[in-house]
PDB file of C-alpha atoms and ligand atoms in Angstrom:
ATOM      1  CA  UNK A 282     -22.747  13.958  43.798  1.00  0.00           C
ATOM      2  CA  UNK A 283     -20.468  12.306  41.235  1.00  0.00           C
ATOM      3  CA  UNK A 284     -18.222   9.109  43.649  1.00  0.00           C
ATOM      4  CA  UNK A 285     -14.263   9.670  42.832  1.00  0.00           C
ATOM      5  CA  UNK A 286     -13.315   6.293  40.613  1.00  0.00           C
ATOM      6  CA  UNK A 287     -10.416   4.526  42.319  1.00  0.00           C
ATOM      7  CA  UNK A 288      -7.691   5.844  40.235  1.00  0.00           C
ATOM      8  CA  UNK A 289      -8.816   9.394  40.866  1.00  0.00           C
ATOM      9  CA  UNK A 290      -8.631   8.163  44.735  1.00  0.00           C
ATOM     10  CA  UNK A 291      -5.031   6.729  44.286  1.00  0.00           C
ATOM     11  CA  UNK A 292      -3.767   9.937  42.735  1.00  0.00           C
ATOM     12  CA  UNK A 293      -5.116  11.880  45.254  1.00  0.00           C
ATOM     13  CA  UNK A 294      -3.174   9.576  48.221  1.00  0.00           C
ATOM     14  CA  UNK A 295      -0.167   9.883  45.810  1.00  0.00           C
ATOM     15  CA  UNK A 296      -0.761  14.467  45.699  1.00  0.00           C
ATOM     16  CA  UNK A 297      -1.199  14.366  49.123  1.00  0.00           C
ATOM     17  CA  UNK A 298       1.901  11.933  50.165  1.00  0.00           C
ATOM     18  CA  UNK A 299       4.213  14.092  47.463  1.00  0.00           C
ATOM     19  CA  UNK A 300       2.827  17.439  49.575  1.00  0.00           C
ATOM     20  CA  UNK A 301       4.208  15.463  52.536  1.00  0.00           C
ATOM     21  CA  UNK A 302       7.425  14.759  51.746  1.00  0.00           C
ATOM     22  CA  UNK A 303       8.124  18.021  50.209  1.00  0.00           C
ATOM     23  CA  UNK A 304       6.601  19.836  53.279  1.00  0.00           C
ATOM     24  CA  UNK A 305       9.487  18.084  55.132  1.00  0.00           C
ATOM     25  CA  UNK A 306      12.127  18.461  53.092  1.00  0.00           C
ATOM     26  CA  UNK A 307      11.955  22.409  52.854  1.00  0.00           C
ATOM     27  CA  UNK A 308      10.889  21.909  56.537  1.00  0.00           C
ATOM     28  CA  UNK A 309      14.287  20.805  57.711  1.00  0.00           C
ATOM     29  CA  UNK A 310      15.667  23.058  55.372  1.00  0.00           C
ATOM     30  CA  UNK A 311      14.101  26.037  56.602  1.00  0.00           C
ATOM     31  CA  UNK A 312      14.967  24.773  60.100  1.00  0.00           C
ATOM     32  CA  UNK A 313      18.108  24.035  59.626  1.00  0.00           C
ATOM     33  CA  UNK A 314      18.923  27.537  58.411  1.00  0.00           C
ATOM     34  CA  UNK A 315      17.036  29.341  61.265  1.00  0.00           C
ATOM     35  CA  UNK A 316      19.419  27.479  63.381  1.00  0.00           C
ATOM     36  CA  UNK A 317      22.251  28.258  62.007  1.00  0.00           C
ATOM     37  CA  UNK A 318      23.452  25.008  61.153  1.00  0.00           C
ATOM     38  CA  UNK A 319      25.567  25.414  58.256  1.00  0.00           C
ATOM     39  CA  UNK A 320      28.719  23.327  56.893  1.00  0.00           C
ATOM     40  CA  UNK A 321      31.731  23.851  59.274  1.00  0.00           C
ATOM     41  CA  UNK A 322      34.337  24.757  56.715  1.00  0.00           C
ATOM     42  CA  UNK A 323      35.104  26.756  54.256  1.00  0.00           C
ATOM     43  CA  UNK A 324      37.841  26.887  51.168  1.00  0.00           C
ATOM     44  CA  UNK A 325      39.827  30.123  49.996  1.00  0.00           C
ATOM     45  CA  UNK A 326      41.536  29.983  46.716  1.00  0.00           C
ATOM     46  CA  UNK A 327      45.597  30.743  47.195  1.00  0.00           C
ATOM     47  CA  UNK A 328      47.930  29.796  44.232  1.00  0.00           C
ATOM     48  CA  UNK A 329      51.232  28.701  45.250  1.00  0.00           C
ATOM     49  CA  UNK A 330      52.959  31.345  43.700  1.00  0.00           C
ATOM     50  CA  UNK A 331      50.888  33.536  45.804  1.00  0.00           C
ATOM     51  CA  UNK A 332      51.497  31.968  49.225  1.00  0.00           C
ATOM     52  CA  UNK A 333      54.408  32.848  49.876  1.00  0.00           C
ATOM     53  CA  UNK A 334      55.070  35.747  52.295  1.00  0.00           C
ATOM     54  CA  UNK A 335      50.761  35.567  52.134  1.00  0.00           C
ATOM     55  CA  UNK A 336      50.283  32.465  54.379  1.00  0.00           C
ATOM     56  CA  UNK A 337      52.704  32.381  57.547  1.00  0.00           C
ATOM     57  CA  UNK A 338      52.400  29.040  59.960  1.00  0.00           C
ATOM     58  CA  UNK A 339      52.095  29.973  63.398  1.00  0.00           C
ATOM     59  CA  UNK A 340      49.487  30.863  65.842  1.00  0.00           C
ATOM     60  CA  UNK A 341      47.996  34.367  66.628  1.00  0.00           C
ATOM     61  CA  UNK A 342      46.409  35.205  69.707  1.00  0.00           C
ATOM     62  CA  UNK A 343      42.562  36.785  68.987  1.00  0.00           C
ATOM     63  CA  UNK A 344      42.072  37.827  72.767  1.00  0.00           C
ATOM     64  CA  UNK A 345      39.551  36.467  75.050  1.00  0.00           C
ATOM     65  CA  UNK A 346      40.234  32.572  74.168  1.00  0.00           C
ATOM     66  CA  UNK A 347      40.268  32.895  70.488  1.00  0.00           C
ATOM     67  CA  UNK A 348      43.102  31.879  68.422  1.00  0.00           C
ATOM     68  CA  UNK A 349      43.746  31.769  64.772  1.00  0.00           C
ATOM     69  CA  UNK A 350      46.436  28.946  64.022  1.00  0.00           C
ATOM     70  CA  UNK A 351      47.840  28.861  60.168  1.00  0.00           C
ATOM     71  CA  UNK A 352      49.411  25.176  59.797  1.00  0.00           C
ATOM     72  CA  UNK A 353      51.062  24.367  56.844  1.00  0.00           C
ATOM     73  CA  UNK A 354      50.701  20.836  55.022  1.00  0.00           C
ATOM     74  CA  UNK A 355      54.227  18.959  53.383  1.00  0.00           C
ATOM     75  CA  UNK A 356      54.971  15.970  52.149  1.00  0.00           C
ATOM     76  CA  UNK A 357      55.251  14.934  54.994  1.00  0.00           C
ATOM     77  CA  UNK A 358      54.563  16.962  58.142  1.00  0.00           C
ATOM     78  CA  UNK A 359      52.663  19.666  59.655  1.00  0.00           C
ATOM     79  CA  UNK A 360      54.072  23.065  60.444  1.00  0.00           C
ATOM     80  CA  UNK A 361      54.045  24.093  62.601  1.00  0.00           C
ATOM     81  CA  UNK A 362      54.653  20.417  63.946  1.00  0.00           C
ATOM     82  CA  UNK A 363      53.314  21.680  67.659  1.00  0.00           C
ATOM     83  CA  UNK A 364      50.930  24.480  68.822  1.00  0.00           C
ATOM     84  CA  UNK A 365      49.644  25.339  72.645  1.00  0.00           C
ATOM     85  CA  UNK A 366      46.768  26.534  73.032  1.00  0.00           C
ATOM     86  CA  UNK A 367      46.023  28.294  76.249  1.00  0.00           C
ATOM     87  CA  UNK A 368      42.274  27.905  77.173  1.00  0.00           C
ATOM     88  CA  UNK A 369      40.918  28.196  73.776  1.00  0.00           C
ATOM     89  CA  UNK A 370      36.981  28.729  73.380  1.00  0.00           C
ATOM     90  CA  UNK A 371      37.149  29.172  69.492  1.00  0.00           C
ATOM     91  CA  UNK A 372      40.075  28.563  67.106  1.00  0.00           C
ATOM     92  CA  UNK A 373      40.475  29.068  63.667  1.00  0.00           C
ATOM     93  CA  UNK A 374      42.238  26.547  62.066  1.00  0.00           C
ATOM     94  CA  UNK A 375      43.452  27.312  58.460  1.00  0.00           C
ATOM     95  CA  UNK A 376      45.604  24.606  56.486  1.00  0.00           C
ATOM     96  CA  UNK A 377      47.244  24.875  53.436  1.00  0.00           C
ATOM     97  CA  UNK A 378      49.086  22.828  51.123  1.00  0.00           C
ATOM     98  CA  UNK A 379      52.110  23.428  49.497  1.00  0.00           C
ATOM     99  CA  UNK A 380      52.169  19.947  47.331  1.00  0.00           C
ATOM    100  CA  UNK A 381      50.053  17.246  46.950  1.00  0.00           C
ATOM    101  CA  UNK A 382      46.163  16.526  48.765  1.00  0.00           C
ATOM    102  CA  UNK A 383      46.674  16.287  52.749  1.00  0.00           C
ATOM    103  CA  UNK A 384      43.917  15.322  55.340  1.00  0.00           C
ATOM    104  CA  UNK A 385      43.992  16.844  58.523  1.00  0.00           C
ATOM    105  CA  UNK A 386      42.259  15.194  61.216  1.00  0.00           C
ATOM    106  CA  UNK A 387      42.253  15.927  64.851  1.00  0.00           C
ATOM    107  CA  UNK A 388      41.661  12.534  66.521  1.00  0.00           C
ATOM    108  CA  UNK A 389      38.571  11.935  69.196  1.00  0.00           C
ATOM    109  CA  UNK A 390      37.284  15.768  67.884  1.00  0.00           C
ATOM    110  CA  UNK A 391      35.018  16.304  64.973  1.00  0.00           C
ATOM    111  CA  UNK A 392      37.602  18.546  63.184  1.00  0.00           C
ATOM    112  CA  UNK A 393      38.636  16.042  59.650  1.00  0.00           C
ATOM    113  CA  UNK A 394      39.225  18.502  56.453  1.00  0.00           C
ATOM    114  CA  UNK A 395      41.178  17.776  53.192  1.00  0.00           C
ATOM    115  CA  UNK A 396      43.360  19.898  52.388  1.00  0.00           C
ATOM    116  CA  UNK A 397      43.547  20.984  48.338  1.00  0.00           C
ATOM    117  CA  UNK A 398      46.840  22.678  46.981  1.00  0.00           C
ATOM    118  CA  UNK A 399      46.195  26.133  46.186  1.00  0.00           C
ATOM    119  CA  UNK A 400      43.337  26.276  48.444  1.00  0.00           C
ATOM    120  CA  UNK A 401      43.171  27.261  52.447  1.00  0.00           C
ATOM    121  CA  UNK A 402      40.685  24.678  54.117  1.00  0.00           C
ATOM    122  CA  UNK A 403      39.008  26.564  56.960  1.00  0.00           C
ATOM    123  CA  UNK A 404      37.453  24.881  59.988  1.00  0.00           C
ATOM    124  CA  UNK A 405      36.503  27.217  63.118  1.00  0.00           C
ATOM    125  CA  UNK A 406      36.562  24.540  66.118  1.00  0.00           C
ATOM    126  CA  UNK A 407      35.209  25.185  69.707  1.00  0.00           C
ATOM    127  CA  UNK A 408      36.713  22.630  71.680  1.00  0.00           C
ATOM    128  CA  UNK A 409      34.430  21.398  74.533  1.00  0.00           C
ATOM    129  CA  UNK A 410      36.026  22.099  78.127  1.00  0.00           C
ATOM    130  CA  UNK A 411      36.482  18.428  78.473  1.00  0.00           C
ATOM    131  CA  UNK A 412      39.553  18.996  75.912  1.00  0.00           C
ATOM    132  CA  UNK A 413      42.299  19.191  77.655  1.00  0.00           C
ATOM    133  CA  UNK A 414      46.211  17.714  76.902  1.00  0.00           C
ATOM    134  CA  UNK A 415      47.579  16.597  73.853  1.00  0.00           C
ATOM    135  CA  UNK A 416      45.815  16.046  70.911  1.00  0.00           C
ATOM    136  CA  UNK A 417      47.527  14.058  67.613  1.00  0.00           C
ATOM    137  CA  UNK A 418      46.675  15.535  64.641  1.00  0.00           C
ATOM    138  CA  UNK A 419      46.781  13.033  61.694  1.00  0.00           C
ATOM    139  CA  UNK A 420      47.064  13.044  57.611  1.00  0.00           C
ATOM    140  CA  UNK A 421      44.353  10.433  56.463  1.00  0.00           C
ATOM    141  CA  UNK A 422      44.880  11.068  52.930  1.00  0.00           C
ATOM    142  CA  UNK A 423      47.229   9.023  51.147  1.00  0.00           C
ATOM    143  CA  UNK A 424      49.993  11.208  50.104  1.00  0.00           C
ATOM    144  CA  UNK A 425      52.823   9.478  49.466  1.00  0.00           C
ATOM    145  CA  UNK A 426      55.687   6.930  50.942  1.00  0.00           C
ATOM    146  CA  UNK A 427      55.692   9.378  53.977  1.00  0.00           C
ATOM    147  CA  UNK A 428      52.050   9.386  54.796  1.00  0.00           C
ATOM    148  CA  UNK A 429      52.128   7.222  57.867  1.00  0.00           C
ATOM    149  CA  UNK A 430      54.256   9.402  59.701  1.00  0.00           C
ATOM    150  CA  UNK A 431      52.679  12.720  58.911  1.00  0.00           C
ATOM    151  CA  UNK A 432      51.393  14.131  61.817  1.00  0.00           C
ATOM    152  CA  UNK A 433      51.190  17.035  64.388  1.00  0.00           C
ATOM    153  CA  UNK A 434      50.276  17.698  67.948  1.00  0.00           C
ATOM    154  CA  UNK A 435      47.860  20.300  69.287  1.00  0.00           C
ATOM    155  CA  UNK A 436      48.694  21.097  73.334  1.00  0.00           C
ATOM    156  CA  UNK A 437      45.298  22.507  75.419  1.00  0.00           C
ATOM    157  CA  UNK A 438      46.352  23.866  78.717  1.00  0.00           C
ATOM    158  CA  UNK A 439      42.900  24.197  80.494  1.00  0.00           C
TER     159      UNK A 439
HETATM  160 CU1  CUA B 159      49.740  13.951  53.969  1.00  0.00          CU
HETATM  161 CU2  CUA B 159      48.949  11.722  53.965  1.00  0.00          CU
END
């Protein structure tokens, strides 16, 4: 029987180690898809022209803890500028903006979106049973002279 030369046994480490790598790649892939991981928002095209009468701020009541809450973004405020949200298990948070780019991050939660003009930013956020008061609800895009004091609050009555 012929002995491999060394190259031939280097490129056969290196076929192997390539097999490897791309065997865990697709494997988190694949795993990540069987378990439903997936991003956590989603964008819907709205032109301005379009929005209005189309998107209405306010919050609407699902039934059974879920809650669908349409927020508007400004230069330079949130509205509406305060929701409650009685013992919410899922809500469906969708921003849009009427101007310029907005952030809108819920502090101490994992909920942090931008928010495009012409576009409603999506997020569906089940806040953990530990949530419970007053939440702030921050810009953290720059957006102009009024950026620092852009913000809304988010009440959870548990
Ligand atoms: Cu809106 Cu910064």
């Amino acid at each position: 029987m012929r002995t491999m030369d060394p190259r031939g046994k280097r490129e056969v480490v290196w076929i192997i180690s390539t097999v490897i790598v791309l065997a865990v790649f697709l494997g988190s892939i694949a795993y990540a898809l069987r378990t439903g991981y997936s991003v956590a928002s989603e964008v819907t095209v709205l032109p301005l022209e379009k929005a209005v009468g189309l998107f209405q701020p306010g919050v609407k009541d699902l039934g059974d803890g879920r809650y669908q809450v349409d927020i508007q973004a400004f230069q330079w405020g949130f509205r509406p500028a305060r929701v409650e949200l009685s013992n919410p298990k899922e809500v469906i948070l969708r921003i849009y903006s009427v101007d310029v780019i907005h952030g809108f991050q819920i502090v101490g939660t994992n909920v942090n979106v931008m928010v495009f003009p012409g576009y409603i930013a999506k997020v569906i956020w089940r806040p953990p049973q530990s949530v419970n008061g007053t939440l702030l609800v921050i810009c953290n895009e720059y957006c102009g002279i009024g950026h620092s004091s852009m913000y809304m609050e988010i009440v959870i009555k548990r």
